[in-house]
PDB file of C-alpha atoms and ligand atoms in Angstrom:
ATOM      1  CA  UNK Z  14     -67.035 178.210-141.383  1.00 88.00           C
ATOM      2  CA  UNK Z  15     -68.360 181.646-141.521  1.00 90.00           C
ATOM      3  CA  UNK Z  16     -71.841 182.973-141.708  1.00 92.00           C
ATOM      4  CA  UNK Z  17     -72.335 186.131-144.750  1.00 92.00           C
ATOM      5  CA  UNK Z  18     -75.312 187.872-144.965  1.00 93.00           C
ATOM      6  CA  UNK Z  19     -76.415 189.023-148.328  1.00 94.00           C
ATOM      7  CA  UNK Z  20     -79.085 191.012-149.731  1.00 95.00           C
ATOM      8  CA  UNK Z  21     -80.741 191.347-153.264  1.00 97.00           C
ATOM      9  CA  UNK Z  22     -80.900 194.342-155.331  1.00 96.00           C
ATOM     10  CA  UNK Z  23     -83.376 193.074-157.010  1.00 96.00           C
ATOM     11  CA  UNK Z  24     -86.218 191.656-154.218  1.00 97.00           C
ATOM     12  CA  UNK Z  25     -84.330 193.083-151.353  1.00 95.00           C
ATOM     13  CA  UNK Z  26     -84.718 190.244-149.379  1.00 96.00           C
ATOM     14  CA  UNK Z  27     -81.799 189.476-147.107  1.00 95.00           C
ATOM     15  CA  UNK Z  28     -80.064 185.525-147.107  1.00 95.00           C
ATOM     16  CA  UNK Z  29     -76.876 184.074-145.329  1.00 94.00           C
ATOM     17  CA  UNK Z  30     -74.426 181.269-146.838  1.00 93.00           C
ATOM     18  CA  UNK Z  31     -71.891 179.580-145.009  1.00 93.00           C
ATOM     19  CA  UNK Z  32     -68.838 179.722-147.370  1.00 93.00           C
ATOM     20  CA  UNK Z  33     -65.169 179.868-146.043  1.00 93.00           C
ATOM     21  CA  UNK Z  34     -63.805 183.775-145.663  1.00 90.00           C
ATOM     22  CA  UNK Z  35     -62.018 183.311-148.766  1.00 94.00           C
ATOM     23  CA  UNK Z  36     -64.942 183.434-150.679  1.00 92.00           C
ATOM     24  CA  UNK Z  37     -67.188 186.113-149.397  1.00 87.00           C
ATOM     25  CA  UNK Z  38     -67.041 188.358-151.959  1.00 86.00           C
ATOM     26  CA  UNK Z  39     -67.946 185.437-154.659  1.00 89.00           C
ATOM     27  CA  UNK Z  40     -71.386 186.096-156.277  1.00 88.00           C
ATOM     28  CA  UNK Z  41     -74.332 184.638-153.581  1.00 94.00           C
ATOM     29  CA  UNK Z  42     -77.539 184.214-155.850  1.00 94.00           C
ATOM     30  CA  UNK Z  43     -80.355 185.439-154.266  1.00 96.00           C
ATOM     31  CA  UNK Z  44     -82.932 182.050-152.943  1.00 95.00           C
ATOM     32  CA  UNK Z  45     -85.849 183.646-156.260  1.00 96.00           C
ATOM     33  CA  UNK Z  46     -82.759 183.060-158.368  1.00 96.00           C
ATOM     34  CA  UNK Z  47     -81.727 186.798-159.297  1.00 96.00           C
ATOM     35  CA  UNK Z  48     -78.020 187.094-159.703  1.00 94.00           C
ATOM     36  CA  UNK Z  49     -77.646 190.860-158.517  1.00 96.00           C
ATOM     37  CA  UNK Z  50     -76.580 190.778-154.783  1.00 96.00           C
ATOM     38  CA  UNK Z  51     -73.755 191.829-152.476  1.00 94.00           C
ATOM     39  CA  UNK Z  52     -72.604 191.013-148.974  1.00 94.00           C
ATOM     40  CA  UNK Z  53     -74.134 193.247-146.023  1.00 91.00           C
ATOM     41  CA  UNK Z  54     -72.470 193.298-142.566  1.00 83.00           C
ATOM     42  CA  UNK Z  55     -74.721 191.036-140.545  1.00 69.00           C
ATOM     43  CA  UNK Z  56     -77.523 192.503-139.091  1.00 55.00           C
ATOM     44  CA  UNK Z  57     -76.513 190.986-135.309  1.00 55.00           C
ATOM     45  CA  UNK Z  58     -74.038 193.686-134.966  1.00 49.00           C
ATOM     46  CA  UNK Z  59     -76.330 196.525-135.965  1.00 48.00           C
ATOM     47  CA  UNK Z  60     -79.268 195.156-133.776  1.00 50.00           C
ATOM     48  CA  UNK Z  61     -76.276 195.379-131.058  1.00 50.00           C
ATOM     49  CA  UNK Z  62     -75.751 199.119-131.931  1.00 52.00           C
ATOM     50  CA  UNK Z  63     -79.605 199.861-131.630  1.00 52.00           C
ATOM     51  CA  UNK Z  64     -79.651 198.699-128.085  1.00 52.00           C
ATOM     52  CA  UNK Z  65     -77.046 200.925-126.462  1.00 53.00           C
ATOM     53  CA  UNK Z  66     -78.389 203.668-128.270  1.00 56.00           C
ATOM     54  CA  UNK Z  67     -81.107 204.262-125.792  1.00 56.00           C
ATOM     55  CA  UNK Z  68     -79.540 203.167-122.744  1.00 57.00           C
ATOM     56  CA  UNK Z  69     -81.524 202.908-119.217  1.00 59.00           C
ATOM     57  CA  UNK Z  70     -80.022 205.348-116.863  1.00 59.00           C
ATOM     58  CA  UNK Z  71     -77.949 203.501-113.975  1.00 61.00           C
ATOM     59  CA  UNK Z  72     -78.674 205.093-110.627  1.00 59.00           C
ATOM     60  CA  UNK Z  73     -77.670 203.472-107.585  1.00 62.00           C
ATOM     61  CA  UNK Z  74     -80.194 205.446-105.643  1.00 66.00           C
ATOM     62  CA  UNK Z  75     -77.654 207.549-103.707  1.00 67.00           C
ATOM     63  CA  UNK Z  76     -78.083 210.638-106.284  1.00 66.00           C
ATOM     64  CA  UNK Z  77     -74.451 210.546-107.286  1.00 63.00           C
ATOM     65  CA  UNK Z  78     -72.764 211.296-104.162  1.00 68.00           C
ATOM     66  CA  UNK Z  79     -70.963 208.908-103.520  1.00 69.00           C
ATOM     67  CA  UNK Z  80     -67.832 207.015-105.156  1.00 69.00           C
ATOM     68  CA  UNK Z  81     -68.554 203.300-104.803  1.00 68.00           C
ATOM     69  CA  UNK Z  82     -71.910 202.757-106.991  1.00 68.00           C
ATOM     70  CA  UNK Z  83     -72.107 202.805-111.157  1.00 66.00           C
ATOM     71  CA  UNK Z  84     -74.088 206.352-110.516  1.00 64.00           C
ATOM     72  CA  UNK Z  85     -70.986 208.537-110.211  1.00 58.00           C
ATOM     73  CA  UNK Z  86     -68.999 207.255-113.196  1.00 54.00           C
ATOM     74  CA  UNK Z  87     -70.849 209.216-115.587  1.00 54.00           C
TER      75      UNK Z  87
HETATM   76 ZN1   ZN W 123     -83.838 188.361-155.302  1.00 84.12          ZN
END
């Protein structure tokens, strides 16, 4: 069973419920009790996006010339 992420609009604190895919747009009540949340993409796959963002370079210490290492590709 799934994993949704949810956040409230009212204490803006973020909470996951396992619930089958055919409910994840059902109301999740926030764990303080407020009623006034919606589902967020989980925050795995943006922490994922973050990391390539600033790659390290790849240099395979030949300066590019040659065709065999990962420093020519780009
Ligand atoms: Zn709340």
């Amino acid at each position: 069973m799934p994993l949704y992420e949810y956040v409230c609009d009212d204490c803006e604190i973020r909470f996951e419920v396992l619930r089958p895919a055919s409910r994840m747009d059902d109301r999740a009540d926030c764990p303080r009790g407020h009623v006034s949340t919606r589902r967020v993409l989980s925050t795995f796959a943006t922490m994922t996006r973050d990391e390539y963002a600033d790659p390290e370079p790849v240099s395979g210490g030949c300066g590019g010339g040659c065709t065999n290492c990962a420093c020519s590709v780009n």
